[in-house]
PDB file of C-alpha atoms in Angstrom:
ATOM      1  CA  MET A 275     -21.200 -17.889   3.179  1.00 60.00           C
ATOM      2  CA  SER A 276     -19.217 -14.639   3.242  1.00 86.00           C
ATOM      3  CA  GLN A 277     -15.459 -14.461   3.544  1.00 85.00           C
ATOM      4  CA  ALA A 278     -15.766 -12.934   7.022  1.00 84.00           C
ATOM      5  CA  THR A 279     -18.100 -15.712   8.153  1.00 91.00           C
ATOM      6  CA  GLU A 280     -15.744 -18.374   6.816  1.00 92.00           C
ATOM      7  CA  LEU A 281     -12.781 -16.727   8.530  1.00 91.00           C
ATOM      8  CA  ALA A 282     -14.660 -16.462  11.822  1.00 90.00           C
ATOM      9  CA  ALA A 283     -15.507 -20.158  11.645  1.00 92.00           C
ATOM     10  CA  ALA A 284     -11.893 -21.051  10.801  1.00 94.00           C
ATOM     11  CA  ALA A 285     -10.641 -18.939  13.726  1.00 94.00           C
ATOM     12  CA  GLY A 286     -12.416 -21.379  16.031  1.00 94.00           C
ATOM     13  CA  SER A 287     -10.646 -24.385  14.544  1.00 94.00           C
ATOM     14  CA  THR A 288      -8.928 -26.843  16.855  1.00 95.00           C
ATOM     15  CA  ASP A 289      -6.017 -26.868  14.384  1.00 96.00           C
ATOM     16  CA  PRO A 290      -3.758 -23.982  15.451  1.00 96.00           C
ATOM     17  CA  ARG A 291      -2.418 -23.456  11.916  1.00 96.00           C
ATOM     18  CA  VAL A 292      -5.919 -22.995  10.541  1.00 96.00           C
ATOM     19  CA  GLY A 293      -7.056 -20.871  13.478  1.00 96.00           C
ATOM     20  CA  LEU A 294      -4.041 -18.577  13.531  1.00 97.00           C
ATOM     21  CA  ARG A 295      -4.123 -18.050   9.757  1.00 96.00           C
ATOM     22  CA  ALA A 296      -7.779 -17.075  10.098  1.00 96.00           C
ATOM     23  CA  VAL A 297      -6.975 -14.667  12.949  1.00 96.00           C
ATOM     24  CA  ARG A 298      -4.300 -13.009  10.775  1.00 96.00           C
ATOM     25  CA  ALA A 299      -6.737 -12.661   7.869  1.00 95.00           C
ATOM     26  CA  LEU A 300      -9.446 -11.250  10.156  1.00 95.00           C
ATOM     27  CA  ARG A 301      -6.993  -8.635  11.459  1.00 95.00           C
ATOM     28  CA  ARG A 302      -6.226  -7.552   7.897  1.00 95.00           C
ATOM     29  CA  LEU A 303      -9.922  -7.359   7.074  1.00 93.00           C
ATOM     30  CA  LEU A 304     -10.603  -5.354  10.231  1.00 94.00           C
ATOM     31  CA  GLU A 305      -7.839  -2.884   9.356  1.00 95.00           C
ATOM     32  CA  ARG A 306      -9.268  -2.352   5.856  1.00 94.00           C
ATOM     33  CA  LEU A 307     -12.766  -1.857   7.255  1.00 94.00           C
ATOM     34  CA  GLU A 308     -11.508   0.679   9.800  1.00 97.00           C
ATOM     35  CA  VAL A 309      -9.757   2.679   7.091  1.00 96.00           C
ATOM     36  CA  VAL A 310     -12.906   2.752   4.955  1.00 96.00           C
ATOM     37  CA  GLN A 311     -15.122   3.815   7.854  1.00 97.00           C
ATOM     38  CA  VAL A 312     -12.719   6.470   9.147  1.00 97.00           C
ATOM     39  CA  ASP A 313     -12.589   7.897   5.626  1.00 96.00           C
ATOM     40  CA  ASN A 314     -16.401   7.800   5.427  1.00 96.00           C
ATOM     41  CA  ALA A 315     -16.641   9.645   8.730  1.00 97.00           C
ATOM     42  CA  ARG A 316     -14.125  12.295   7.682  1.00 96.00           C
ATOM     43  CA  ARG A 317     -15.947  12.851   4.360  1.00 95.00           C
ATOM     44  CA  GLN A 318     -19.142  13.380   6.360  1.00 96.00           C
ATOM     45  CA  GLY A 319     -17.457  15.991   8.527  1.00 97.00           C
ATOM     46  CA  TRP A 320     -16.794  13.973  11.680  1.00 97.00           C
ATOM     47  CA  SER A 321     -14.072  15.291  13.954  1.00 97.00           C
ATOM     48  CA  TRP A 322     -11.162  13.157  15.057  1.00 97.00           C
ATOM     49  CA  GLN A 323     -12.718  13.175  18.534  1.00 98.00           C
ATOM     50  CA  GLU A 324     -16.035  11.785  17.244  1.00 98.00           C
ATOM     51  CA  ILE A 325     -14.218   9.013  15.398  1.00 98.00           C
ATOM     52  CA  ALA A 326     -12.088   8.251  18.458  1.00 98.00           C
ATOM     53  CA  ASP A 327     -15.200   8.062  20.640  1.00 98.00           C
ATOM     54  CA  ALA A 328     -16.867   5.626  18.238  1.00 98.00           C
ATOM     55  CA  LEU A 329     -13.735   3.434  18.179  1.00 98.00           C
ATOM     56  CA  GLU A 330     -13.210   3.827  21.947  1.00 98.00           C
ATOM     57  CA  VAL A 331      -9.637   5.047  21.510  1.00 98.00           C
ATOM     58  CA  SER A 332      -7.973   8.408  22.134  1.00 98.00           C
ATOM     59  CA  ARG A 333      -8.205  11.225  19.610  1.00 97.00           C
ATOM     60  CA  GLN A 334      -4.423  11.199  19.417  1.00 97.00           C
ATOM     61  CA  ALA A 335      -4.342   7.486  18.590  1.00 97.00           C
ATOM     62  CA  VAL A 336      -6.854   7.720  15.751  1.00 97.00           C
ATOM     63  CA  HIS A 337      -5.263  10.887  14.388  1.00 96.00           C
ATOM     64  CA  LYS A 338      -1.774   9.353  14.439  1.00 96.00           C
ATOM     65  CA  LYS A 339      -3.009   6.213  12.691  1.00 96.00           C
ATOM     66  CA  HIS A 340      -5.167   7.821   9.993  1.00 96.00           C
ATOM     67  CA  ALA A 341      -4.190  11.471   9.454  1.00 94.00           C
ATOM     68  CA  GLY A 342      -1.884  12.071   6.532  1.00 88.00           C
ATOM     69  CA  ARG A 343      -2.511   8.775   4.759  1.00 88.00           C
ATOM     70  CA  PRO A 344      -4.264   8.858   1.389  1.00 86.00           C
ATOM     71  CA  ALA A 345      -8.002   8.333   1.521  1.00 83.00           C
ATOM     72  CA  VAL A 346      -9.370   5.109   0.071  1.00 82.00           C
ATOM     73  CA  GLY A 347     -12.459   4.606  -2.036  1.00 69.00           C
ATOM     74  CA  SER A 348     -15.840   3.949  -0.501  1.00 60.00           C
ATOM     75  CA  SER A 349     -15.574   0.170  -1.005  1.00 55.00           C
ATOM     76  CA  TRP A 350     -13.651  -2.035   1.398  1.00 49.00           C
ATOM     77  CA  GLU A 351     -13.111  -4.829  -1.122  1.00 51.00           C
ATOM     78  CA  ALA A 352      -9.544  -5.096  -2.362  1.00 44.00           C
TER      79      ALA A 352
END
């Protein structure tokens, strides 16, 4: 079972401590995945507008969040 699958299962726990810890971990994983995929898109020549459309956010929001930060490697694993 993958880490993401285990976290998703834990997020449905009836124990709030377990569930909320899993939600926090899933948020962190999601953030890392977004960074990797935005970097992949930029390396492939995508515009900020194309990335924003794919994420269903404004161009300004995605640019503010990701422009100017150092690019990460192509692997999302920490």
